[in-house]
CSV table of C-alpha atoms in Angstrom, one decimal:
chain,number,residue,atom,x,y,z
A,1,MET,CA,16.0,-7.0,-27.0
A,2,ASN,CA,13.4,-9.6,-26.9
A,3,GLU,CA,11.8,-9.2,-23.3
A,4,MET,CA,11.9,-6.9,-20.2
A,5,TYR,CA,10.4,-7.3,-17.0
A,6,LEU,CA,10.2,-5.0,-14.1
A,7,ARG,CA,12.2,-5.8,-10.9
A,8,PHE,CA,12.0,-4.4,-7.3
A,9,PRO,CA,15.0,-2.9,-5.8
A,10,ASN,CA,18.0,-5.2,-5.8
A,11,GLY,CA,16.4,-7.2,-8.5
A,12,ARG,CA,13.7,-8.7,-6.3
A,13,LYS,CA,10.8,-10.4,-8.1
A,14,LYS,CA,8.2,-9.8,-5.3
A,15,ALA,CA,6.8,-7.2,-2.9
A,16,PHE,CA,4.9,-7.8,0.4
A,17,THR,CA,2.5,-4.7,1.5
A,18,ILE,CA,-0.4,-4.0,3.9
A,19,SER,CA,-3.3,-1.6,4.3
A,20,TYR,CA,-5.2,-0.8,7.3
A,21,ASP,CA,-8.0,1.6,7.6
A,22,ASP,CA,-10.0,4.0,10.3
A,23,ASN,CA,-7.0,5.0,12.7
A,24,VAL,CA,-8.4,2.7,15.6
A,25,THR,CA,-6.8,1.7,18.8
A,26,GLN,CA,-5.7,-1.8,17.7
A,27,ASP,CA,-3.5,-0.1,15.2
A,28,GLU,CA,-0.7,0.2,17.9
A,29,ARG,CA,-0.9,-3.6,18.5
A,30,LEU,CA,-0.3,-4.1,14.6
A,31,ILE,CA,2.6,-1.7,14.5
A,32,GLU,CA,4.3,-3.6,17.3
A,33,LEU,CA,4.1,-6.9,15.1
A,34,MET,CA,5.2,-4.8,12.2
A,35,GLN,CA,8.3,-3.8,13.9
A,36,LYS,CA,8.7,-7.1,15.5
A,37,TYR,CA,8.6,-9.1,11.6
A,38,GLU,CA,10.3,-5.7,9.9
A,39,ILE,CA,6.9,-5.4,7.8
A,40,LYS,CA,6.3,-2.2,6.2
A,41,GLY,CA,2.9,-0.7,5.3
A,42,THR,CA,0.1,2.0,5.0
A,43,PHE,CA,-2.3,3.4,7.4
A,44,ASN,CA,-5.4,5.2,6.1
A,45,ILE,CA,-6.5,8.2,8.5
A,46,ILE,CA,-9.8,9.8,9.2
A,47,PRO,CA,-8.6,13.1,11.0
A,48,GLY,CA,-12.1,14.2,11.5
A,49,TRP,CA,-12.7,11.0,13.3
A,50,PHE,CA,-9.9,11.2,16.1
A,51,ALA,CA,-11.1,10.7,19.6
A,52,GLU,CA,-11.6,13.7,22.1
A,53,GLU,CA,-8.6,13.5,24.6
A,54,GLY,CA,-10.0,12.0,27.9
A,55,ALA,CA,-13.1,10.2,26.1
A,56,VAL,CA,-14.6,7.6,27.8
A,57,PHE,CA,-15.9,4.6,25.8
A,58,PRO,CA,-18.4,1.8,26.8
A,59,ALA,CA,-16.6,-1.4,28.1
A,60,GLY,CA,-15.9,-3.9,25.7
A,61,GLU,CA,-16.3,-1.6,23.0
A,62,THR,CA,-14.1,-2.7,20.1
A,63,TYR,CA,-14.2,0.3,17.5
A,64,VAL,CA,-12.5,3.5,18.9
A,65,ASN,CA,-10.4,5.5,17.2
A,66,VAL,CA,-7.3,7.3,18.3
A,67,THR,CA,-6.7,10.6,19.6
A,68,GLU,CA,-4.6,13.2,17.5
A,69,SER,CA,-1.7,12.9,19.9
A,70,LYS,CA,-1.9,8.9,20.0
A,71,ALA,CA,-2.0,9.4,16.0
A,72,LEU,CA,1.4,11.3,16.2
A,73,GLU,CA,2.8,8.7,18.5
A,74,ILE,CA,2.1,5.5,16.9
A,75,TYR,CA,2.1,6.3,13.0
A,76,GLU,CA,5.5,8.3,13.1
A,77,ASP,CA,7.4,5.1,12.3
A,78,GLU,CA,9.8,4.4,9.3
A,79,ARG,CA,8.1,1.6,8.4
A,80,ILE,CA,4.6,3.4,8.0
A,81,GLU,CA,3.3,5.4,5.3
A,82,VAL,CA,0.2,7.5,6.5
A,83,ALA,CA,-2.5,7.9,3.6
A,84,ASN,CA,-5.8,9.8,3.1
A,85,HIS,CA,-8.9,8.4,3.7
A,86,GLY,CA,-11.2,11.3,3.6
A,87,PHE,CA,-11.3,13.8,6.5
A,88,ASN,CA,-14.9,12.7,7.6
A,89,HIS,CA,-15.1,9.3,6.0
A,90,THR,CA,-17.8,10.4,3.5
A,91,LYS,CA,-19.7,8.3,0.8
A,92,MET,CA,-18.2,10.3,-2.0
A,93,THR,CA,-19.7,8.9,-4.7
A,94,THR,CA,-23.1,10.5,-3.3
A,95,LEU,CA,-21.7,13.8,-2.9
A,96,PRO,CA,-21.3,16.8,-5.3
A,97,LYS,CA,-17.7,17.4,-6.6
A,98,LEU,CA,-16.8,20.3,-4.5
A,99,LEU,CA,-17.6,18.8,-1.4
A,100,CYS,CA,-15.5,15.5,-2.2
A,101,VAL,CA,-12.5,18.1,-3.3
A,102,ASP,CA,-13.0,19.8,0.1
A,103,ASP,CA,-12.5,16.7,1.9
A,104,LEU,CA,-9.8,15.1,0.4
A,105,ILE,CA,-7.8,18.7,0.5
A,106,LYS,CA,-8.6,18.9,4.3
A,107,CYS,CA,-7.4,15.5,5.0
A,108,ARG,CA,-4.4,16.2,2.9
A,109,LEU,CA,-3.7,19.3,4.7
A,110,LYS,CA,-4.1,17.9,8.2
A,111,LEU,CA,-2.0,14.8,7.5
A,112,GLU,CA,0.7,17.1,6.0
A,113,GLN,CA,0.7,19.5,9.0
A,114,MET,CA,1.0,16.4,11.3
A,115,TYR,CA,3.6,14.4,9.9
A,116,LYS,CA,5.7,17.0,7.7
A,117,LYS,CA,5.4,14.8,4.7
A,118,ILE,CA,3.7,14.9,1.4
A,119,THR,CA,0.7,12.7,1.4
A,120,THR,CA,-0.6,11.6,-1.8
A,121,GLY,CA,-2.1,8.0,-0.9
A,122,PHE,CA,-5.9,7.4,-0.6
A,123,ALA,CA,-8.2,4.4,0.0
A,124,TYR,CA,-11.7,4.9,-0.9
A,125,PRO,CA,-14.1,5.1,2.0
A,126,TYR,CA,-16.5,2.1,2.3
A,127,GLY,CA,-14.8,1.5,-1.1
A,128,LEU,CA,-17.2,3.4,-3.0
A,129,TYR,CA,-16.1,4.9,-6.2
A,130,ASP,CA,-16.6,5.6,-9.7
A,131,GLN,CA,-15.1,7.7,-12.7
A,132,GLU,CA,-16.0,11.1,-11.6
A,133,LEU,CA,-14.5,10.4,-8.2
A,134,ILE,CA,-11.4,9.3,-10.0
A,135,GLY,CA,-11.2,12.4,-11.7
A,136,VAL,CA,-11.5,14.2,-8.7
A,137,LEU,CA,-8.5,12.2,-7.2
A,138,LYS,CA,-6.4,13.5,-10.0
A,139,ASP,CA,-7.2,17.0,-9.6
A,140,VAL,CA,-6.2,17.0,-6.0
A,141,GLY,CA,-2.9,15.1,-6.6
A,142,ILE,CA,-3.9,11.7,-5.3
A,143,SER,CA,-1.2,9.2,-6.9
A,144,TYR,CA,-3.0,5.7,-6.1
A,145,ALA,CA,-6.3,4.8,-4.6
A,146,ARG,CA,-7.1,1.5,-2.9
A,147,THR,CA,-10.5,-0.5,-3.6
A,148,VAL,CA,-11.6,-3.1,-1.3
A,149,HIS,CA,-12.2,-5.8,-4.5
A,150,SER,CA,-9.6,-8.4,-3.8
A,151,THR,CA,-8.3,-9.9,-6.8
A,152,GLY,CA,-6.8,-13.2,-5.5
A,153,GLY,CA,-3.8,-12.3,-7.6
A,154,PHE,CA,-0.5,-10.8,-7.7
A,155,SER,CA,-0.4,-8.1,-10.3
A,156,LEU,CA,0.7,-4.7,-10.2
A,157,PRO,CA,-2.4,-2.6,-11.2
A,158,GLU,CA,-3.1,-0.9,-14.5
A,159,ASP,CA,-4.3,2.1,-12.9
A,160,TRP,CA,-3.2,3.0,-9.5
A,161,LEU,CA,-6.3,4.8,-8.8
A,162,GLU,CA,-7.9,1.4,-9.2
A,163,LEU,CA,-5.5,-0.3,-6.7
A,164,HIS,CA,-7.1,-3.7,-6.0
A,165,PRO,CA,-5.6,-5.6,-2.9
A,166,THR,CA,-4.9,-9.4,-3.0
A,167,CYS,CA,-7.0,-10.2,-0.2
A,168,HIS,CA,-8.5,-9.2,3.2
A,169,HIS,CA,-6.6,-10.9,6.0
A,170,ASP,CA,-9.9,-12.7,6.7
A,171,ASP,CA,-10.0,-14.3,3.2
A,172,GLU,CA,-10.4,-18.1,3.1
A,173,ARG,CA,-7.7,-18.0,0.4
A,174,LEU,CA,-5.2,-16.5,2.6
A,175,TRP,CA,-2.9,-19.4,3.2
A,176,GLU,CA,-3.4,-20.8,-0.4
A,177,LEU,CA,-2.3,-17.2,-1.8
A,178,THR,CA,0.7,-17.0,0.7
A,179,ASP,CA,1.8,-20.2,-0.2
A,180,ARG,CA,1.5,-19.5,-4.1
A,181,PHE,CA,3.4,-15.9,-3.6
A,182,LEU,CA,6.3,-17.6,-1.7
A,183,ASN,CA,6.7,-20.4,-3.7
A,184,ASP,CA,5.9,-19.4,-7.5
A,185,LYS,CA,8.9,-19.2,-9.6
A,186,ILE,CA,8.6,-16.0,-11.5
A,187,CYS,CA,10.3,-15.7,-15.1
A,188,GLU,CA,8.1,-13.0,-16.3
A,189,GLN,CA,5.7,-10.2,-14.3
A,190,PRO,CA,6.6,-9.4,-11.1
A,191,TYR,CA,4.4,-10.5,-7.6
A,192,MET,CA,2.6,-7.8,-5.5
A,193,PHE,CA,0.9,-9.6,-2.4
A,194,TYR,CA,-1.4,-6.9,-0.7
A,195,VAL,CA,-3.2,-7.6,2.3
A,196,TRP,CA,-5.7,-5.0,4.1
A,197,GLY,CA,-8.4,-4.9,6.7
A,198,HIS,CA,-9.1,-3.2,9.9
A,199,THR,CA,-7.3,-3.8,12.7
A,200,PHE,CA,-10.6,-3.7,15.2
A,201,GLU,CA,-11.6,-6.9,13.3
A,202,PHE,CA,-9.0,-9.0,15.1
A,203,ASP,CA,-10.2,-8.0,18.4
A,204,ARG,CA,-13.9,-8.8,17.3
A,205,ASN,CA,-13.1,-12.1,15.7
A,206,ASP,CA,-10.1,-13.1,18.2
A,207,ASN,CA,-7.6,-13.7,15.5
A,208,TRP,CA,-4.7,-11.9,16.2
A,209,ASP,CA,-2.9,-15.1,15.6
A,210,VAL,CA,-3.8,-14.8,11.7
A,211,ILE,CA,-1.9,-11.7,11.2
A,212,GLU,CA,1.2,-12.7,13.3
A,213,SER,CA,1.1,-16.2,11.4
A,214,LEU,CA,1.2,-14.2,8.4
A,215,PHE,CA,3.8,-11.9,9.2
A,216,GLU,CA,5.8,-14.6,10.4
A,217,LYS,CA,5.5,-16.9,7.2
A,218,VAL,CA,6.4,-14.1,4.9
A,219,ALA,CA,9.0,-12.1,6.6
A,220,GLY,CA,12.8,-12.4,6.1
A,221,LYS,CA,12.8,-13.4,2.9
A,222,GLU,CA,15.8,-12.2,0.2
A,223,GLU,CA,13.6,-12.2,-2.4
A,224,VAL,CA,10.7,-10.0,-1.1
A,225,TRP,CA,10.8,-6.2,-1.0
A,226,TYR,CA,8.9,-5.4,1.9
A,227,ALA,CA,7.2,-1.7,1.1
A,228,THR,CA,4.6,0.7,1.7
A,229,ASN,CA,1.9,1.1,-0.9
A,230,GLY,CA,3.5,4.7,-1.7
A,231,GLU,CA,6.9,3.2,-2.5
A,232,ILE,CA,5.5,0.7,-4.6
A,233,CYS,CA,3.7,3.0,-6.6
A,234,GLU,CA,6.3,5.6,-6.9
A,235,TYR,CA,8.6,2.8,-7.9
A,236,HIS,CA,6.5,1.3,-10.8
A,237,ASN,CA,5.4,5.0,-12.0
A,238,ALA,CA,9.4,5.7,-12.1
A,239,TYR,CA,9.7,2.6,-14.0
A,240,GLN,CA,7.1,3.5,-16.7
A,241,LYS,CA,9.0,6.7,-17.5
A,242,LEU,CA,11.9,4.9,-18.8
A,243,VAL,CA,13.0,5.7,-22.4
A,244,CYS,CA,14.3,3.1,-24.9
A,245,SER,CA,16.4,3.6,-28.0
A,246,VAL,CA,14.4,2.4,-31.2
A,247,ASP,CA,17.0,-0.3,-31.9
A,248,GLY,CA,16.5,-1.5,-28.3
A,249,ARG,CA,20.2,-1.0,-27.5
A,250,ARG,CA,20.1,1.7,-24.7
A,251,ILE,CA,17.9,2.5,-22.0
A,252,PHE,CA,17.8,5.6,-20.4
A,253,ASN,CA,16.4,6.1,-16.7
A,254,PRO,CA,15.1,10.0,-16.4
A,255,THR,CA,13.8,9.7,-12.8
A,256,SER,CA,15.7,10.1,-9.7
A,257,THR,CA,15.2,6.5,-8.4
A,258,ASP,CA,17.4,3.7,-9.4
A,259,LEU,CA,15.6,1.1,-11.1
A,260,TRP,CA,15.9,-2.6,-11.8
A,261,ALA,CA,14.9,-4.6,-14.9
A,262,GLU,CA,15.2,-8.1,-16.1
A,263,ILE,CA,16.1,-7.7,-19.9
A,264,ASP,CA,16.4,-11.2,-22.1
A,265,HIS,CA,17.1,-13.1,-18.8
A,266,LYS,CA,19.9,-10.5,-17.6
A,267,LEU,CA,19.3,-8.6,-14.5
A,268,MET,CA,20.2,-5.0,-14.9
A,269,LEU,CA,20.5,-1.9,-12.8
A,270,LEU,CA,19.3,1.0,-14.3
A,271,PRO,CA,20.7,3.9,-12.4
A,272,ALA,CA,18.9,6.9,-12.0
A,273,GLY,CA,19.9,9.9,-14.6
A,274,HIS,CA,21.8,7.5,-16.4
A,275,SER,CA,21.7,5.5,-19.8
A,276,VAL,CA,23.0,2.1,-20.1
A,277,GLU,CA,23.7,-0.7,-22.3
A,278,ALA,CA,20.5,-3.0,-22.8
A,279,ALA,CA,21.7,-5.2,-25.4
A,280,PRO,CA,25.2,-5.9,-27.3
């Protein structure tokens, strides 16, 4: 064996995902677009910020959080992963460790009770994080954590607790990056195109056309895996658990996930729980 690269389900070399924060009312419109174009993604929820039922807001206010009942309605969709954004969206790097643990656990507990799913994704409130907070995330079972640092690239993260997106949807490089993502011929490492933001920004900037144009452009491509943040993280983590024989002739997949790899220019399925011949 001379070279081996991760490939996404069915041998795909590219993945597309999105992430939107703060459970605001405009999320519903984005979800409708996701359904229309068959896009998957992650919404980072702040349970402590759910609006009161029947609350009245000033005319023209663009930043309005959904109620708990509305959150149950709109985020319960097969295309959506619900993730932790802190119960109260605190500035965690300024707080004692115990308060961070409490906030994170309260958020996990609330979301898991609401959606009946294990919730291990996270987005850093205000984009603030440090090594101490990363340690806290490990302690409370967080598997990945999104930052707000745009890379302008498509690499999978070296550390999923420092998951940097490709760009914000308002990034001036968006269309250049989209064209690169779609047109680049990949021979080695796979691409992940990750766009993030807040849906209230579309109303404030009057640019809903940006996200719909993006979805229209990237949707329906056979070579692209449309996935949530968590699905990509879980797949990558499973791939890293592959066991190879000393001579490189056999690979064992000890996980419960079917995996794909390109080995010496040959695409191979690595079935869950099985060994395969990797080289003659």
